[in-house]
Amino acid sequence: EAQVTQNPRYLITVTGKKLTVTCSQNMNHEYMSWYRQDPGLGLRQIYYSMNVEVTDKGDVPEGYKVSRKEKRNFPLILESPSPNQTSLYFCASSFGGEQPQHFGDGTRLSIL
Amino acid sequence: GQNIDQPTEMTATEGAIVQINCTYQTSGFNGLFWYQQHAGEAPTFLSYNVLDGLEEKGRFSSFLSRSKGYSYLLLKELQMKDSASYLCAVRGPGGYQKVTFGTGTKLQVIP
């Protein structure tokens, strides 16, 4: 089954404790993105990647890191999480920029 | 930068037609997407417009006017399951995957 898999689905943690949210896709997509979704602000792009070892900043990259060492994986790293990063996070992938994005089921992060 | 505007909420009756508008102001434009998002779920793709005109796909149609910075999503024969948020997203400028979403329109379908 074609899918984008995120883990964990839910996480409650504390300020400053490094965490990684994994994202994996099995569709051989070149393009992958991370978004956060907050009430009243909609989906905002954090980082995107056009291929292995090629990443670029979206609209809200501060406080986040990504890497794309393999085509299928695109982890999101919060080196020192803060409460303002409490949000619902989505990973997405597509064959190309003009192709529809397939979204993972989301990761709800709470930073206390 | 990108600025995308959509109505926050709309209500429509089952069986009716509803039009959800999206206006955008961008420094570059490479296409416009519409996604549907049910509460608590991931967005799913509905349509993509890159040229002016109407794209029809079953009960859903999407229109684009690049000169006016305007798009709409038309939903016909509304069903209760169409109650969801509808997200307008503009691609570009910059890298192919630089996408900016509007805040979404929450549609409630009532009997």
Coordinates of C-alpha atoms in Angstrom, one line a residue:
Chain A
E1 CA 0.0 0.0 0.0
A2 CA 1.4 3.4 -1.0
Q3 CA 1.8 5.5 2.1
V4 CA 3.7 8.1 4.1
T5 CA 4.5 6.9 7.6
Q6 CA 5.2 9.2 10.5
N7 CA 6.4 8.3 13.9
P8 CA 5.5 8.9 16.6
R9 CA 1.9 9.8 16.2
Y10 CA 1.7 11.5 19.6
L11 CA 4.5 12.8 21.9
I12 CA 4.5 14.8 25.1
T13 CA 8.0 16.0 26.1
V14 CA 9.8 18.7 27.9
T15 CA 11.6 21.9 26.9
G16 CA 15.1 21.3 25.7
K17 CA 15.0 17.5 25.2
K18 CA 16.1 16.7 21.6
L19 CA 13.6 14.8 19.6
T20 CA 13.2 13.4 16.1
V21 CA 10.1 12.7 14.1
T22 CA 10.6 10.2 11.4
C23 CA 8.9 10.2 8.0
S24 CA 9.2 7.4 5.4
Q25 CA 7.5 7.0 2.1
N26 CA 7.3 3.9 -0.1
M27 CA 6.3 5.5 -3.4
N28 CA 9.8 6.4 -4.6
H29 CA 8.9 10.1 -4.5
E30 CA 11.6 12.7 -5.0
Y31 CA 10.0 15.6 -3.2
M32 CA 9.3 15.6 0.5
S33 CA 8.1 18.3 2.9
W34 CA 7.4 19.0 6.5
Y35 CA 4.5 21.2 7.6
R36 CA 3.1 22.3 11.0
Q37 CA -0.6 23.1 11.4
D38 CA -1.8 25.5 14.0
P39 CA -5.4 26.8 14.6
G40 CA -6.0 30.0 12.6
L41 CA -2.7 29.7 10.8
G42 CA -3.2 26.7 8.6
L43 CA -0.5 24.5 7.2
R44 CA 2.9 26.2 7.2
Q45 CA 5.9 24.7 5.4
I46 CA 9.0 24.1 7.6
Y47 CA 11.4 22.5 5.2
Y48 CA 11.3 20.7 1.9
S49 CA 13.6 18.4 -0.1
M50 CA 13.8 18.0 -3.8
N51 CA 16.1 14.9 -3.7
V52 CA 18.7 13.1 -1.6
E53 CA 21.0 15.7 0.0
V54 CA 19.0 18.6 -1.4
T55 CA 16.9 20.5 1.2
D56 CA 15.7 24.1 1.5
K57 CA 13.9 26.2 4.0
G58 CA 10.1 26.8 3.9
D59 CA 8.3 29.6 5.7
V60 CA 9.0 28.6 9.3
P61 CA 12.4 26.8 9.6
E62 CA 13.6 28.3 12.8
G63 CA 14.2 25.7 15.5
Y64 CA 14.1 22.8 13.1
K65 CA 16.6 20.7 11.2
V66 CA 16.1 18.1 8.5
S67 CA 18.2 15.6 6.6
R68 CA 17.7 13.6 3.4
K69 CA 20.3 10.8 3.3
E70 CA 18.0 8.3 1.7
K71 CA 15.2 8.9 -0.8
R72 CA 12.5 7.3 1.3
N73 CA 13.3 9.0 4.6
F74 CA 13.0 12.7 5.7
P75 CA 13.3 13.1 9.5
L76 CA 12.5 16.3 11.3
I77 CA 14.8 17.1 14.2
L78 CA 14.0 19.5 17.1
E79 CA 17.4 20.0 18.7
S80 CA 16.1 22.0 21.7
P81 CA 12.2 22.0 21.6
S82 CA 10.3 24.9 23.1
P83 CA 6.6 25.3 24.0
N84 CA 6.0 27.3 20.8
Q85 CA 6.7 24.2 18.8
T86 CA 3.7 22.5 20.2
S87 CA 1.7 21.7 17.1
L88 CA 0.4 19.1 14.7
Y89 CA 3.1 18.1 12.2
F90 CA 2.6 16.6 8.8
C91 CA 5.1 15.0 6.4
A92 CA 4.2 14.9 2.7
S93 CA 5.8 13.5 -0.5
S94 CA 5.2 13.8 -4.2
F95 CA 6.8 12.8 -7.5
G96 CA 7.2 16.4 -8.6
G97 CA 6.2 19.9 -7.7
E98 CA 3.2 19.8 -9.9
Q99 CA 2.1 16.5 -8.6
P100 CA -0.3 16.1 -5.6
Q101 CA 1.3 15.7 -2.2
H102 CA 0.6 12.6 -0.2
F103 CA 0.4 13.3 3.5
G104 CA 1.2 11.2 6.5
D105 CA -1.3 10.8 9.3
G106 CA 0.3 13.6 11.4
T107 CA 2.3 13.8 14.6
R108 CA 0.9 15.7 17.5
L109 CA 3.7 17.2 19.6
S110 CA 3.3 18.8 23.0
I111 CA 6.3 20.6 24.5
L112 CA 5.9 21.4 28.2
Chain B
G1 CA 6.0 36.6 -0.3
Q2 CA 2.7 34.9 -0.5
N3 CA -0.6 36.0 0.8
I4 CA -3.6 33.7 0.4
D5 CA -7.1 34.5 1.5
Q6 CA -10.1 32.1 2.0
P7 CA -13.3 32.5 4.0
T8 CA -13.0 31.0 7.4
E9 CA -16.3 29.1 7.5
M10 CA -19.2 28.3 5.2
T11 CA -22.5 26.5 5.7
A12 CA -24.5 24.8 2.9
T13 CA -27.4 22.4 2.6
E14 CA -27.2 18.8 1.6
G15 CA -27.8 18.5 -2.2
A16 CA -26.9 22.1 -2.9
I17 CA -23.9 23.7 -4.7
V18 CA -21.3 25.6 -2.8
Q19 CA -18.4 27.7 -4.1
I20 CA -15.3 28.3 -2.0
N21 CA -13.2 31.2 -3.1
C22 CA -9.4 31.7 -2.8
T23 CA -7.5 34.8 -3.7
Y24 CA -3.8 35.0 -3.7
Q25 CA -1.0 37.6 -4.1
T26 CA 2.3 36.1 -4.9
S27 CA 5.7 37.2 -6.2
G28 CA 5.7 34.1 -8.4
F29 CA 3.1 31.5 -9.4
N30 CA 3.6 27.9 -10.5
G31 CA 0.2 26.4 -9.9
L32 CA -2.7 26.1 -7.3
F33 CA -3.9 23.1 -5.4
W34 CA -7.0 22.3 -3.5
Y35 CA -7.0 19.8 -0.7
Q36 CA -9.7 18.4 1.6
Q37 CA -9.1 17.8 5.2
H38 CA -11.5 16.1 7.5
A39 CA -11.2 16.9 11.2
G40 CA -8.3 15.0 12.8
E41 CA -7.1 13.6 9.5
A42 CA -4.5 14.4 6.9
P43 CA -5.2 16.6 3.8
T44 CA -6.1 14.7 0.6
F45 CA -5.6 16.1 -2.9
L46 CA -8.7 17.4 -4.8
S47 CA -7.4 19.4 -7.8
Y48 CA -4.5 21.2 -9.4
N49 CA -4.7 24.2 -11.8
V50 CA -1.8 25.8 -13.5
L51 CA -3.6 27.3 -16.5
D52 CA -6.6 29.5 -16.6
G53 CA -10.0 27.8 -16.8
L54 CA -12.2 25.2 -15.2
E55 CA -11.1 21.7 -14.3
E56 CA -13.9 19.3 -13.6
K57 CA -13.6 16.1 -11.7
G58 CA -16.9 14.4 -10.8
R59 CA -18.8 16.5 -8.2
F60 CA -15.8 18.8 -7.7
S61 CA -14.6 21.5 -10.1
S62 CA -11.8 24.1 -9.7
F63 CA -11.4 27.3 -11.6
L64 CA -8.3 29.5 -11.9
S65 CA -7.8 33.1 -13.2
R66 CA -4.1 34.0 -13.0
S67 CA -4.6 37.6 -14.0
K68 CA -7.0 38.1 -11.1
G69 CA -5.1 36.0 -8.6
Y70 CA -8.3 34.1 -8.0
S71 CA -9.5 30.5 -7.8
Y72 CA -12.6 28.7 -6.6
L73 CA -13.6 25.2 -5.7
L74 CA -17.2 24.2 -6.7
L75 CA -18.8 21.3 -4.9
K76 CA -22.1 20.1 -6.4
E77 CA -24.7 17.8 -5.0
L78 CA -23.4 18.3 -1.5
Q79 CA -23.3 15.3 0.8
M80 CA -22.9 15.2 4.5
K81 CA -19.5 13.6 4.1
D82 CA -18.3 16.8 2.3
S83 CA -18.2 18.5 5.7
A84 CA -14.5 19.3 6.0
S85 CA -11.9 22.0 5.7
Y86 CA -10.9 22.9 2.1
L87 CA -7.3 24.2 1.7
C88 CA -6.1 26.4 -1.1
A89 CA -2.3 26.1 -1.7
V90 CA -0.1 28.0 -4.1
R91 CA 3.1 26.6 -5.5
G92 CA 6.1 28.9 -6.0
P93 CA 8.1 31.0 -6.2
G94 CA 11.4 29.4 -5.5
G95 CA 11.9 25.7 -5.5
Y96 CA 9.4 23.3 -7.0
Q97 CA 8.2 22.2 -3.7
K98 CA 7.8 25.6 -2.1
V99 CA 4.1 25.6 -1.3
T100 CA 2.1 28.1 0.7
F101 CA -1.3 27.1 2.1
G102 CA -4.2 29.3 2.9
T103 CA -5.8 29.0 6.4
G104 CA -8.6 26.8 5.0
T105 CA -12.3 27.1 4.8
K106 CA -14.4 25.0 7.1
L107 CA -17.5 23.8 5.3
Q108 CA -20.5 22.5 7.3
V109 CA -23.1 20.6 5.3
I110 CA -26.5 20.6 7.0
P111 CA -29.5 18.4 6.3

